[in-house]
Amino acid sequence: MSYNKDIKKVTTHVLHEMKQRGEKIAMLTAYDFSMGRIIDHAGIDVILVGDSASNVMAGHETTLPITLDQMIYHASSVIRAINRALVVVDLPFGTYQGNSKEALNSSIRIMKESGAHAVKLEGGKEVEESIKRIISAGIPVMGHLGLTPQSIYKFGTYEVRAKEDVEAQKLIDDALILQEAGCFAVVLEKIPAKLAAEVTKSLSIPTIGIGAGGACDGQVLVLHDLLGLTNEFHPRFLRRYLNLYEEITGAVSNYISDVKKKDFPNEKEQY
Ligand code: KIV
C-alpha cells in the first residue's frame, strides 16, 4: 500500500481524521532540504525536525547541546522542500522547561523564522503550563512521553521506560494531561507495547510510537537509522531499509580509486 494521494496537505486535523478511520500515520525525521524533498515526495505524512539532529548531524552524544538557532536553521531548510507533509519542530533543551513565557517565545521564533507548522516538546505535567501558553498563541503542539532523551541524565540510561506500575501510571496520567492541554498528538518512545496500546485506546488524539509497538496510531523513526547511515545503533525497534553506510563507503572508494588511476574524469566528462 502506497501513501494516501487523496491527502493533498497533511494538517493536524487530517491526523485526527486518520486516527478516527484507523489509517496509520507515517512520520520520519529530516534535517535538511535534500532529504526533506525526497521523503515528502515519497509521501511521508509528518516530518519531524528532531533535536536528534544534535546526534546524527552534529555528532553530539546527547540531544542537549543543540540550540534554538540551529533548530531553526534545520527547520527552514526542510520547510523549503515540502509540499505535502506536516512539519513539526522540536523545541530544544532549555528553551521551554520551567518558563512558559520562554516556551512561547521559543515557539514563536520557530514558527516565524522557519515557517514550520507545529512544535514538539518533551514531558507531561511539568510542561503543562508551557503547552497551554504555546497553544493559546495558535501554535499546534505535539507531546512526547516515555523515553525523553532531553532527560537522559535523570534516567541514566536509554533503556525501556515505564516498565514499573508507578511510572506507567504517571505516563497514562500525563498522556491525558497533554490531551486536555490541547496537544494534537503525542510521541510515545520506548515503552512496553501493552502500555502504549492502553494509552492509544484512551486518547482521542493520535499516538506516534518509536519502540512502542504496533498499536500506536503512527510510527516514527530517525531517518538516518532507517537508511542505515548510522551503523552502530541496533535497538530492537529499528528496522533498517537500506545500508547506506556500506553503499556510500563503496561509492566513495570507487571514486577515490578512479581519481588515483586517472580514470576520472574521462574524455566525455570534461570541456
Ligand atoms: O528528535 C527526535 O528524532 C525525536 C524522535 C526520536 C521522536 O524526538
PDB file of N, CA, C and O and ligand atoms in Angstrom, residues 29 31 48 50-52 90 120 144 187 189 210 220 222, ligand 1:
ATOM      1  N   THR A  29      12.104  11.647  10.646  1.00  0.00           N
ATOM      2  CA  THR A  29      12.838  12.891  10.870  1.00  0.00           C
ATOM      3  C   THR A  29      13.490  13.339   9.560  1.00  0.00           C
ATOM      4  O   THR A  29      13.724  12.529   8.660  1.00  0.00           O
ATOM      5  N   TYR A  31      16.371  16.833   8.421  1.00  0.00           N
ATOM      6  CA  TYR A  31      17.069  17.998   8.973  1.00  0.00           C
ATOM      7  C   TYR A  31      17.588  18.933   7.879  1.00  0.00           C
ATOM      8  O   TYR A  31      18.219  19.929   8.172  1.00  0.00           O
ATOM      9  N   LEU A  48       9.448  15.247  11.216  1.00  0.00           N
ATOM     10  CA  LEU A  48       9.905  15.817  12.476  1.00  0.00           C
ATOM     11  C   LEU A  48      11.326  16.341  12.294  1.00  0.00           C
ATOM     12  O   LEU A  48      12.236  15.568  11.974  1.00  0.00           O
ATOM     13  N   GLY A  50      13.792  16.815  14.253  1.00  0.00           N
ATOM     14  CA  GLY A  50      14.034  16.392  15.635  1.00  0.00           C
ATOM     15  C   GLY A  50      15.321  16.984  16.184  1.00  0.00           C
ATOM     16  O   GLY A  50      16.254  17.291  15.432  1.00  0.00           O
ATOM     17  N   ASP A  51      15.359  17.079  17.526  1.00  0.00           N
ATOM     18  CA  ASP A  51      16.626  17.515  18.123  1.00  0.00           C
ATOM     19  C   ASP A  51      17.650  16.378  18.076  1.00  0.00           C
ATOM     20  O   ASP A  51      18.798  16.558  18.493  1.00  0.00           O
ATOM     21  N   SER A  52      17.246  15.220  17.505  1.00  0.00           N
ATOM     22  CA  SER A  52      18.220  14.169  17.203  1.00  0.00           C
ATOM     23  C   SER A  52      19.226  14.661  16.168  1.00  0.00           C
ATOM     24  O   SER A  52      20.249  14.012  15.942  1.00  0.00           O
ATOM     25  N   ASP A  90      11.210  20.161  16.952  1.00  0.00           N
ATOM     26  CA  ASP A  90      11.489  20.000  18.382  1.00  0.00           C
ATOM     27  C   ASP A  90      11.935  21.307  19.013  1.00  0.00           C
ATOM     28  O   ASP A  90      12.823  21.998  18.486  1.00  0.00           O
ATOM     29  N   LYS A 120       7.202  20.433  18.932  1.00  0.00           N
ATOM     30  CA  LYS A 120       7.112  19.277  19.829  1.00  0.00           C
ATOM     31  C   LYS A 120       7.949  19.558  21.060  1.00  0.00           C
ATOM     32  O   LYS A 120       9.001  20.202  20.967  1.00  0.00           O
ATOM     33  N   HIS A 144       5.500  14.434  23.940  1.00  0.00           N
ATOM     34  CA  HIS A 144       6.499  13.347  23.831  1.00  0.00           C
ATOM     35  C   HIS A 144       6.688  12.760  25.233  1.00  0.00           C
ATOM     36  O   HIS A 144       7.168  13.459  26.139  1.00  0.00           O
ATOM     37  N   VAL A 187       4.032  11.658  20.947  1.00  0.00           N
ATOM     38  CA  VAL A 187       5.028  10.601  20.663  1.00  0.00           C
ATOM     39  C   VAL A 187       5.191   9.758  21.925  1.00  0.00           C
ATOM     40  O   VAL A 187       5.310  10.295  23.027  1.00  0.00           O
ATOM     41  N   GLU A 189       7.804   7.047  23.293  1.00  0.00           N
ATOM     42  CA  GLU A 189       9.110   6.481  22.943  1.00  0.00           C
ATOM     43  C   GLU A 189       9.517   5.394  23.916  1.00  0.00           C
ATOM     44  O   GLU A 189       9.545   5.602  25.138  1.00  0.00           O
ATOM     45  N   ILE A 210       7.672   5.087  18.836  1.00  0.00           N
ATOM     46  CA  ILE A 210       9.031   4.682  18.427  1.00  0.00           C
ATOM     47  C   ILE A 210       9.481   3.693  19.499  1.00  0.00           C
ATOM     48  O   ILE A 210       9.657   4.069  20.662  1.00  0.00           O
ATOM     49  N   VAL A 220       7.247   6.505  14.120  1.00  0.00           N
ATOM     50  CA  VAL A 220       8.309   7.437  13.728  1.00  0.00           C
ATOM     51  C   VAL A 220       9.658   6.744  13.883  1.00  0.00           C
ATOM     52  O   VAL A 220       9.843   5.927  14.780  1.00  0.00           O
ATOM     53  N   VAL A 222      14.070   7.727  13.207  1.00  0.00           N
ATOM     54  CA  VAL A 222      15.090   8.681  12.774  1.00  0.00           C
ATOM     55  C   VAL A 222      15.539   8.245  11.377  1.00  0.00           C
ATOM     56  O   VAL A 222      15.914   7.085  11.165  1.00  0.00           O
TER      57      VAL A 222
HETATM   58  O1  KIV B   1      14.446  14.033  17.996  1.00  0.00           O
HETATM   59  C1  KIV B   1      13.899  13.024  17.523  1.00  0.00           C
HETATM   60  O2  KIV B   1      14.312  12.476  16.499  1.00  0.00           O
HETATM   61  C2  KIV B   1      12.730  12.500  18.202  1.00  0.00           C
HETATM   62  C3  KIV B   1      12.168  11.200  17.720  1.00  0.00           C
HETATM   63  C4  KIV B   1      13.024  10.077  18.112  1.00  0.00           C
HETATM   64  C5  KIV B   1      10.766  11.008  18.162  1.00  0.00           C
HETATM   65  O3  KIV B   1      12.251  13.082  19.127  1.00  0.00           O
END
